[in-house]
C-alpha positions as CSV (number, residue, x, y, z in Angstrom):
1,M,180.0,-60.8,113.2
2,E,181.5,-58.6,115.8
3,K,178.4,-57.4,117.7
4,V,174.6,-56.6,117.4
5,V,174.1,-52.8,117.2
6,S,170.3,-52.9,117.3
7,G,167.5,-55.3,116.6
8,S,168.0,-54.9,112.9
9,V,171.7,-53.9,112.5
10,I,174.9,-55.9,113.1
11,Q,178.5,-54.9,113.0
12,T,181.0,-57.1,111.2
13,I,184.7,-57.2,110.4
14,E,185.1,-58.3,106.9
15,G,188.1,-59.3,104.9
16,N,186.6,-59.2,101.4
17,T,185.7,-55.6,100.9
18,S,187.8,-54.1,98.1
19,D,190.8,-56.2,99.2
20,H,190.7,-54.7,102.7
21,V,189.8,-55.7,106.2
22,M,187.0,-53.3,107.2
23,R,184.5,-52.9,110.0
24,R,181.0,-52.6,108.5
25,T,177.5,-52.2,109.7
26,R,174.8,-54.2,107.9
27,S,171.2,-55.0,108.1
28,R,170.5,-58.3,109.8
29,S,168.7,-59.3,106.6
30,Y,172.2,-60.1,105.2
31,V,172.7,-62.8,107.8
32,Y,171.5,-66.3,106.9
33,G,172.6,-67.9,110.1
34,Y,175.4,-67.9,112.6
35,A,176.5,-70.1,115.5
36,T,178.5,-70.0,118.6
37,P,181.3,-72.5,118.8
38,K,181.0,-75.1,121.6
39,Y,183.9,-74.1,123.9
40,G,185.4,-76.3,126.5
41,A,184.0,-76.9,130.0
42,G,182.5,-73.8,131.4
43,G,182.1,-72.1,128.0
44,D,185.4,-70.3,128.4
45,A,186.8,-69.1,125.1
46,G,190.1,-68.2,126.8
47,D,191.7,-71.6,126.6
48,W,191.8,-72.0,122.8
49,T,192.1,-68.3,122.0
50,E,195.1,-67.9,124.4
51,K,196.8,-70.9,122.7
52,I,196.3,-69.4,119.3
53,V,197.4,-65.9,120.3
54,R,200.5,-67.2,121.9
55,R,201.5,-68.9,118.7
56,L,201.4,-65.7,116.6
57,P,204.8,-64.1,115.9
58,T,206.1,-61.2,118.0
59,L,206.4,-58.2,115.6
60,K,208.5,-55.1,116.0
61,P,209.5,-52.1,113.9
62,G,211.5,-53.1,110.9
63,D,209.8,-56.5,110.4
64,T,208.2,-57.3,107.1
65,G,206.0,-59.9,105.6
66,Y,202.5,-61.4,105.7
67,A,202.1,-61.1,109.5
68,V,202.8,-57.4,109.3
69,W,200.3,-57.1,106.4
70,T,197.7,-58.9,108.7
71,L,198.6,-56.5,111.6
72,Q,198.1,-53.5,109.4
73,G,194.7,-54.8,108.2
74,L,193.6,-55.4,111.9
75,L,194.7,-51.9,112.8
76,N,192.7,-50.4,109.9
77,A,189.7,-52.4,111.0
78,R,189.9,-50.9,114.5
79,A,190.5,-47.3,113.3
80,D,188.1,-44.6,114.3
81,G,186.8,-42.2,111.8
82,E,189.6,-39.7,112.4
83,Q,192.6,-41.9,111.8
84,Q,194.0,-42.2,108.3
85,P,194.1,-45.8,107.1
86,L,197.5,-47.4,107.1
87,V,199.0,-48.4,103.8
88,I,199.0,-52.2,103.8
89,D,202.4,-52.9,102.5
90,G,203.8,-55.5,104.9
91,G,206.4,-53.2,106.3
92,F,206.4,-52.3,110.0
93,G,207.3,-48.7,109.8
94,S,206.7,-45.6,112.0
95,A,203.1,-45.2,111.0
96,T,202.3,-48.8,112.0
97,E,204.3,-48.4,115.2
98,D,202.4,-45.3,116.2
99,R,199.1,-47.0,115.6
100,V,200.2,-50.1,117.7
101,K,201.2,-47.8,120.5
102,Q,197.8,-46.0,120.3
103,E,196.0,-49.3,120.6
104,Q,198.2,-50.5,123.5
105,S,197.7,-47.2,125.4
106,Q,194.0,-47.3,124.9
107,H,193.8,-50.8,126.4
108,R,196.2,-50.0,129.2
109,I,199.0,-52.3,128.3
110,A,202.7,-51.3,127.9
111,A,202.9,-49.1,124.8
112,D,206.2,-50.5,123.6
113,G,205.2,-50.6,119.9
114,Q,205.9,-54.4,119.7
115,V,203.1,-56.8,118.9
116,G,203.1,-59.8,121.2
117,P,200.4,-62.0,122.7
118,H,198.7,-59.2,124.7
119,T,198.5,-56.8,121.7
120,W,197.4,-59.6,119.2
121,S,194.7,-60.5,121.7
122,I,193.4,-56.9,121.7
123,L,193.6,-56.5,118.0
124,I,191.8,-59.8,117.2
125,L,189.3,-60.1,120.1
126,G,189.0,-56.5,121.4
127,E,190.2,-57.6,124.8
128,D,193.3,-59.1,126.5
129,V,192.8,-62.8,127.2
130,V,196.4,-63.7,127.7
């Protein structure tokens, strides 16, 4: 679950909708339960999320593979209604680079088209925790 939209509607990011990662809104009646992980002292999620994000590979145009496929799915999940979905092919081409730069600019980080810890953090969490 990503967020509560209203008292009866939630927003999710799902990975099992027609073999795509998609942002969806659903009635809360679909939810049978949820929990918040017990974070470290002070309830700060940054410690463990920062460690995870720093372990992800740095991606750049020309790269291929599963990590790029994941990147493309995350970019599609964050797309607004006006953006064409990226083809999830595992190839970091110009369309993927353009979308990465758009996300980077929108979140006021260097729009270099490379996906490092700061960009992964934004794509996964919606904010820069690194």
